[in-house]
Coordinates of C-alpha atoms in Angstrom, one line a residue:
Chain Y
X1 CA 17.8 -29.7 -6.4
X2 CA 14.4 -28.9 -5.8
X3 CA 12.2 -30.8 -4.1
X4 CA 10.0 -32.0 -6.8
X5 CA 12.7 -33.5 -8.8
X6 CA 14.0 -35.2 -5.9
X7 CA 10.6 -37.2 -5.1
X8 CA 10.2 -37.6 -9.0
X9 CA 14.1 -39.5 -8.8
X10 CA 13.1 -41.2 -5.4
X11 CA 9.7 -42.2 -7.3
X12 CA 11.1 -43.3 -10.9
X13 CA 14.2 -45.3 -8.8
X14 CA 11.7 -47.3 -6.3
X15 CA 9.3 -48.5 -8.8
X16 CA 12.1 -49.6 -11.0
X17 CA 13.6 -51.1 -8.3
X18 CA 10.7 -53.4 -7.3
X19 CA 10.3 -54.8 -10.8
X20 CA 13.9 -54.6 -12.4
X21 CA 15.4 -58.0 -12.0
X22 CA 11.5 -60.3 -12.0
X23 CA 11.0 -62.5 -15.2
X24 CA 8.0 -64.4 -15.6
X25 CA 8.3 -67.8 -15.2
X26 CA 8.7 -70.1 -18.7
X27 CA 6.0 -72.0 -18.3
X28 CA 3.7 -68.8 -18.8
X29 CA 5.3 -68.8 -22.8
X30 CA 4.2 -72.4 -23.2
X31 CA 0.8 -72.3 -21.4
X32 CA 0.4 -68.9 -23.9
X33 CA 0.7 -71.1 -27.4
X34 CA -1.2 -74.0 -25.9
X35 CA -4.0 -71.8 -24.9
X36 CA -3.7 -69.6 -28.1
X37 CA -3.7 -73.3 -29.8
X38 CA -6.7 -74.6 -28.4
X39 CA -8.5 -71.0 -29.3
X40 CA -8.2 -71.8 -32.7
X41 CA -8.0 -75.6 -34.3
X42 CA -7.0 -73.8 -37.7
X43 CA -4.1 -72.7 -36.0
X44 CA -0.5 -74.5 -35.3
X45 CA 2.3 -74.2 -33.2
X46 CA 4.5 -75.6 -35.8
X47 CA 4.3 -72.6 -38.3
X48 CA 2.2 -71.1 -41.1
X49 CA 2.0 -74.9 -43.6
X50 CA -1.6 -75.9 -41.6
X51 CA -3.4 -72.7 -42.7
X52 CA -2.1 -73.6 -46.2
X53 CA -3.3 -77.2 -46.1
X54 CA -6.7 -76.6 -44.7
X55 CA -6.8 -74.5 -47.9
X56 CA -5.5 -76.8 -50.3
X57 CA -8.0 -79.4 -48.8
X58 CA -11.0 -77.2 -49.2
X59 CA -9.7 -76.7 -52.6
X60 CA -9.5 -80.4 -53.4
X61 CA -12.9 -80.7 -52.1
X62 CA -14.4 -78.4 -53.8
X63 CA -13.2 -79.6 -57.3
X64 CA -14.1 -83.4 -56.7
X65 CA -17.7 -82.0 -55.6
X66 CA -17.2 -80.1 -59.3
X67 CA -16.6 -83.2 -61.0
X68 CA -19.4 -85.2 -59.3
X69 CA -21.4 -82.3 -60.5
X70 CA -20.4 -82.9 -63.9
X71 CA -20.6 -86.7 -64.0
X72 CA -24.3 -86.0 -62.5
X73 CA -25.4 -83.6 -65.2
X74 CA -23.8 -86.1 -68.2
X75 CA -25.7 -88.7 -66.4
X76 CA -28.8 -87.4 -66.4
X77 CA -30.2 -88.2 -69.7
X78 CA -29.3 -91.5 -70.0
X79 CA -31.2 -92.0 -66.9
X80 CA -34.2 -90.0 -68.2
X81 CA -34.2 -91.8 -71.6
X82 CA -34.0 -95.3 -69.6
X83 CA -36.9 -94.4 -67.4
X84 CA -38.7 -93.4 -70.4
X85 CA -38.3 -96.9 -72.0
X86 CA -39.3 -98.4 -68.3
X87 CA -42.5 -96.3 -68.5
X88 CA -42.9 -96.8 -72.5
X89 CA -42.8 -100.7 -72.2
X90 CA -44.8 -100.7 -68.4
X91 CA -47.5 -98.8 -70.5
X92 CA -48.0 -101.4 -73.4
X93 CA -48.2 -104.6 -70.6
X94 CA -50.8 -102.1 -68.7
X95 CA -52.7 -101.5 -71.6
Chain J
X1 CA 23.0 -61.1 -41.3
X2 CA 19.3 -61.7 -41.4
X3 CA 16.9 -59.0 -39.9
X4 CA 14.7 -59.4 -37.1
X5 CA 11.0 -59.1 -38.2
X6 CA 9.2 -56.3 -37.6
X7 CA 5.8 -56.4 -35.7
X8 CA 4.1 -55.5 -38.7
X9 CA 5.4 -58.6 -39.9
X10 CA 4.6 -60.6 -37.0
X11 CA 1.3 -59.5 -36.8
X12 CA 0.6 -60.5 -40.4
X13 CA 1.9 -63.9 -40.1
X14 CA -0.1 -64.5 -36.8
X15 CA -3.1 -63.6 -38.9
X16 CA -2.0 -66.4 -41.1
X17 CA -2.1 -68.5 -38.3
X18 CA 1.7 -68.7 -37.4
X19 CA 1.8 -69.2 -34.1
X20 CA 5.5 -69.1 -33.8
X21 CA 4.8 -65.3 -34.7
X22 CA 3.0 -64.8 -31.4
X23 CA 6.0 -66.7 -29.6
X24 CA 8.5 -63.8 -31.2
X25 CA 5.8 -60.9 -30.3
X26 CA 5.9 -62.2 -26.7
X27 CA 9.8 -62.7 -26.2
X28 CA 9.6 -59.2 -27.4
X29 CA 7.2 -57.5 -25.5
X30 CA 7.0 -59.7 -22.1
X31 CA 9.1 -57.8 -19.9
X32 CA 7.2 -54.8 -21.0
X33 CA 3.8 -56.1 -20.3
X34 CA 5.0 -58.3 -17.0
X35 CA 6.9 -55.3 -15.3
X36 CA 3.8 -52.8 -16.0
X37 CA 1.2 -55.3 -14.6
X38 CA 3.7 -56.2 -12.1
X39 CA 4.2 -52.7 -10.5
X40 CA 0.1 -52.0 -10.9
X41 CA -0.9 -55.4 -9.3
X42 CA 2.4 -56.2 -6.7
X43 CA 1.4 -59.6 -7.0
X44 CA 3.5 -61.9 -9.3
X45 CA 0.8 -64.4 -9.9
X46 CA -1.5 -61.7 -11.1
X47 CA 0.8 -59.8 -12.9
X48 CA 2.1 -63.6 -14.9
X49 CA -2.3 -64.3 -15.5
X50 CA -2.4 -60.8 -16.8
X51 CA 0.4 -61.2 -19.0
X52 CA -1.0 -64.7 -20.8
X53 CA -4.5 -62.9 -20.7
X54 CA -2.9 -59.8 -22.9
X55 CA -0.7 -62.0 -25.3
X56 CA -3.8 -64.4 -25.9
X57 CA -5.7 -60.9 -26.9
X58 CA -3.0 -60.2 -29.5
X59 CA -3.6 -63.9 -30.7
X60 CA -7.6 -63.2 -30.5
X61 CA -7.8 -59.9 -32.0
X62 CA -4.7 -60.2 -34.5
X63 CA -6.8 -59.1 -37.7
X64 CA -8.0 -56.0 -35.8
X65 CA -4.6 -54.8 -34.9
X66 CA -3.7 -51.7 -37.1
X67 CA -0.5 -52.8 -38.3
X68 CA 0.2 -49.2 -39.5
X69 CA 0.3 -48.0 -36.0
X70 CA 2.6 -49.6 -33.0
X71 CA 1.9 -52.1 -31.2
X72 CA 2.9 -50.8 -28.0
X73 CA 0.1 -48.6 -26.8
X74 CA -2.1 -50.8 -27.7
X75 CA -0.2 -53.8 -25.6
X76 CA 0.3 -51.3 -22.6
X77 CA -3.8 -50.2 -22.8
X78 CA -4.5 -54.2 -22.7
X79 CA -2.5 -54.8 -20.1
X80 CA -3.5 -51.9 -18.1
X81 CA -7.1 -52.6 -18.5
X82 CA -6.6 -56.2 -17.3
X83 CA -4.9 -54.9 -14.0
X84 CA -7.3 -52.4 -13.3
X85 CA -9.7 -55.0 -13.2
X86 CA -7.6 -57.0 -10.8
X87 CA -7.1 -54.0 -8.6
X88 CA -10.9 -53.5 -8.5
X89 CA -11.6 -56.2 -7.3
X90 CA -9.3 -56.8 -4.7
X91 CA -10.4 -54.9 -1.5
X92 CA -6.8 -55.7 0.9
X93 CA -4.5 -53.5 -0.7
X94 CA -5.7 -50.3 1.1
X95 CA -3.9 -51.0 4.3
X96 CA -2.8 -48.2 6.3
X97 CA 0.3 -46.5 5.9
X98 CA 1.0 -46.2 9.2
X99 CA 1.2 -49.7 10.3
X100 CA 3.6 -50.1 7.8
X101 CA 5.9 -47.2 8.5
X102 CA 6.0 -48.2 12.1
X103 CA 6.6 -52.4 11.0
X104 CA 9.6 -50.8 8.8
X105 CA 11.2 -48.0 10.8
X106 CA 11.7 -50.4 13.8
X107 CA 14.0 -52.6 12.5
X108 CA 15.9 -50.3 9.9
X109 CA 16.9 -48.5 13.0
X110 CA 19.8 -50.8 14.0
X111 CA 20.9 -51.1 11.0
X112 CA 22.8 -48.2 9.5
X113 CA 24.0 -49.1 6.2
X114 CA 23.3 -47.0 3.3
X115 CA 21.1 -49.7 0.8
X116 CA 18.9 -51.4 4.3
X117 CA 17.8 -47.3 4.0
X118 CA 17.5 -47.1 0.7
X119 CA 15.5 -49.9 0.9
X120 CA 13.1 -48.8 3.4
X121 CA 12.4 -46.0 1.5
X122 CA 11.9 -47.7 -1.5
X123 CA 9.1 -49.8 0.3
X124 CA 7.8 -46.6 1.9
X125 CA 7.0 -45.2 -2.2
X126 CA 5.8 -48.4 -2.9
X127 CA 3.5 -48.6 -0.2
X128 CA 2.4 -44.8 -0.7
X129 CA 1.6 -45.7 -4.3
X130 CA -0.6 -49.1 -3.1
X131 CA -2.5 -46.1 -1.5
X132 CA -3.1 -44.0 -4.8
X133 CA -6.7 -44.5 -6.5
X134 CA -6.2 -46.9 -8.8
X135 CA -6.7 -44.4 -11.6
X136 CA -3.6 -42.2 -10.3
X137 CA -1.9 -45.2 -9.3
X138 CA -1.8 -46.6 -13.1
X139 CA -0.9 -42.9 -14.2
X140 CA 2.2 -42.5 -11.8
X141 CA 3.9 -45.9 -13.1
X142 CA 3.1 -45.6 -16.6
X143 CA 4.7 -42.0 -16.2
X144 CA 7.5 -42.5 -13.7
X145 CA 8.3 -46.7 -14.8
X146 CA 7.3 -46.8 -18.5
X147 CA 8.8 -43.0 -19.0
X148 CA 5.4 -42.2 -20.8
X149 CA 4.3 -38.8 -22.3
X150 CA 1.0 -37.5 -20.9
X151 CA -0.3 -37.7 -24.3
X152 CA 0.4 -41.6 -24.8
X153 CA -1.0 -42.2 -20.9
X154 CA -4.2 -40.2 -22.0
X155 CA -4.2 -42.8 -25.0
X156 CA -4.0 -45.8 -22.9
X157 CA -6.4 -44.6 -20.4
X158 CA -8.5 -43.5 -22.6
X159 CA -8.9 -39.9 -20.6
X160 CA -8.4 -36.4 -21.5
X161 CA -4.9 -35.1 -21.1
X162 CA -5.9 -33.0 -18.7
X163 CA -7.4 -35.8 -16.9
X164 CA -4.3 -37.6 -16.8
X165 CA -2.3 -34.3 -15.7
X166 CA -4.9 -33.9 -12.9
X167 CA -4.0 -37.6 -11.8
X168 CA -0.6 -37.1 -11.9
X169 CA -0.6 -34.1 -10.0
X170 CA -2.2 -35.6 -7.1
X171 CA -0.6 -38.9 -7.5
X172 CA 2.7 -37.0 -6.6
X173 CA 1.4 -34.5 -4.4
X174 CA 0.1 -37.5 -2.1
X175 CA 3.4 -39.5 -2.7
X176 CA 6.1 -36.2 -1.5
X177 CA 3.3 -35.6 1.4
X178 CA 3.9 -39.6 2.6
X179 CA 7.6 -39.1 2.0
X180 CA 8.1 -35.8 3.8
X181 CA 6.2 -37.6 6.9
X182 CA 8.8 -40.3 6.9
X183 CA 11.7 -38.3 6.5
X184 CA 10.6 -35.4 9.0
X185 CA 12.0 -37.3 12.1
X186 CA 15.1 -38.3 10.0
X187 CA 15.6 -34.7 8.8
X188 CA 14.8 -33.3 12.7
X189 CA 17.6 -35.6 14.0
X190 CA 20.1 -34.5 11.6
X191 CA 19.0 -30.7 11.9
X192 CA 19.7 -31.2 15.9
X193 CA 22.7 -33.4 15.4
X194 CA 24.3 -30.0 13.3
X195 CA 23.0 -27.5 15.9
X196 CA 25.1 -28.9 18.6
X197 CA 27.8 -29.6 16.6
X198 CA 27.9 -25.7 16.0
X199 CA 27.5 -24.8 19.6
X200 CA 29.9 -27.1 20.7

């Protein structure tokens, strides 16, 4: 065998050697999700439904600030007609 | 039977915010990234930081991923990245070869069995590759531990592929020249043990 393969097999064997039978420790996985948690509040470690909620939240909010908007806009001139009346009968006690 | 989701798949949910996605990525891939940082670092605390560091990137940079592609290069470039910053900046690990050949051969003497040799030689590579640059040092274990192509090193180092042949070249050249200076005296014994068994 020549020489080159043998240092190549003495090479490939040692460093396989050294690192074959370590595992990290567990508590690396869970430090991982905690850390990976914290990065991102959006996020959960329970699964996929918090994503969904924040959604459906945002969309809940969004159509109550729709029907404010509405209820504002139908409001309006009933306001404007009874400040008009305010100023029409402030205007005959003025004069 | 239900089928094991692909990364593609993982990576997609992760962008959804599934964390339990990144958990499946990581029982996956962790002996991959541990044992590569492991080799490049010899330090099992460094080598476990490296590891979180690297899975916490996939989490970070999950929309970015090109799900098209796989995902190991890209997990082995991280991880070699983050070790070759950790090699950088630690000074100690050029310690002479010498001092350790002479801490290991004195001892191994007494002891003839075939795996306390193997063993000593094992620590003499090891030690021979703490010499390498750290550039030729990340090429010879992504070549000789990962089984690599010089085209997917070049990729993860970012380098030519003749770069990375260059590296290699004198990564081993360095590595049989350490090796044939601790087996010299072994191989001159034996050499004189079988002359004077022929003139006897």
């Amino acid at each position: 065998m020549a020489l080159v393969e043998t240092v190549d097999i003495m090479i490939r064997s040692a460093l396989r050697t050294e690192v074959r039978s370590e595992e990290p420790s567990p508590a690396v996985r869970d430090a991982l999700l905690a850390a990976a948690a914290d990065e991102n509040p959006l996020r959960s470690v329970v699964g996929p439904s918090m994503p969904p909620l924040v959604e459906e939240l945002q969309e809940e909010n969004e159509s109550a600030v729709d029907d404010w908007g509405a209820q504002v806009v139908t409001a309006l001139p009933l306001v404007r007609r009874q400040l008009l009346l305010l100023a029409g009968q402030w205007y005959a006690v003025v004069r | 039977m239900t089928l094991s989701p692909t990364d593609r798949d993982l990576i997609q949910r992760l962008c959804n915010g599934d964390l339990a996605a990144l958990g499946t990525l990581y029982d996956r891939y962790r002996l991959l990234v541990f044992h590569t940082a492991l080799a490049i670092t010899r330090d099992r605390q460094a080598a476990e930081d490296i590891l979180q560091e690297c899975f916490l990137k996939v989490n970070a940079y999950a929309r970015r991923i090109d799900v098209n592609l796989p995902l190991e290069p890209w997990l082995y470039r991280v991880t070699v990245n983050l070790a070759y910053t950790h090699v950088s900046r630690r000074s100690r690990w050029f310690t002479s070869l010498e001092n350790v050949i002479d801490r290991l051969v004195a001892p191994a003497r007494t002891t003839t069995e075939y795996h306390a040799e193997m063993s000593e030689l094992q620590a003499v590579i090891q030690q021979a590759i703490n010499e390498l640059q750290p550039n030729q040092r990340m090429t010879v274990i992504l070549y000789y531990l990962n089984d690599l192509s010089l085209k997917e090193i070049s990729y993860i180092m970012d380098c030519p592929v003749g770069t990375t042949k260059s590296r290699l070249y004198y990564g081993r050249e360095h590595l049989k020249q350490q090796l044939e200076e601790y087996l010299r005296p072994q191989l001159g014994t034996a050499v004189a043990n079988t002359r004077s068994m022929s003139t006897r």
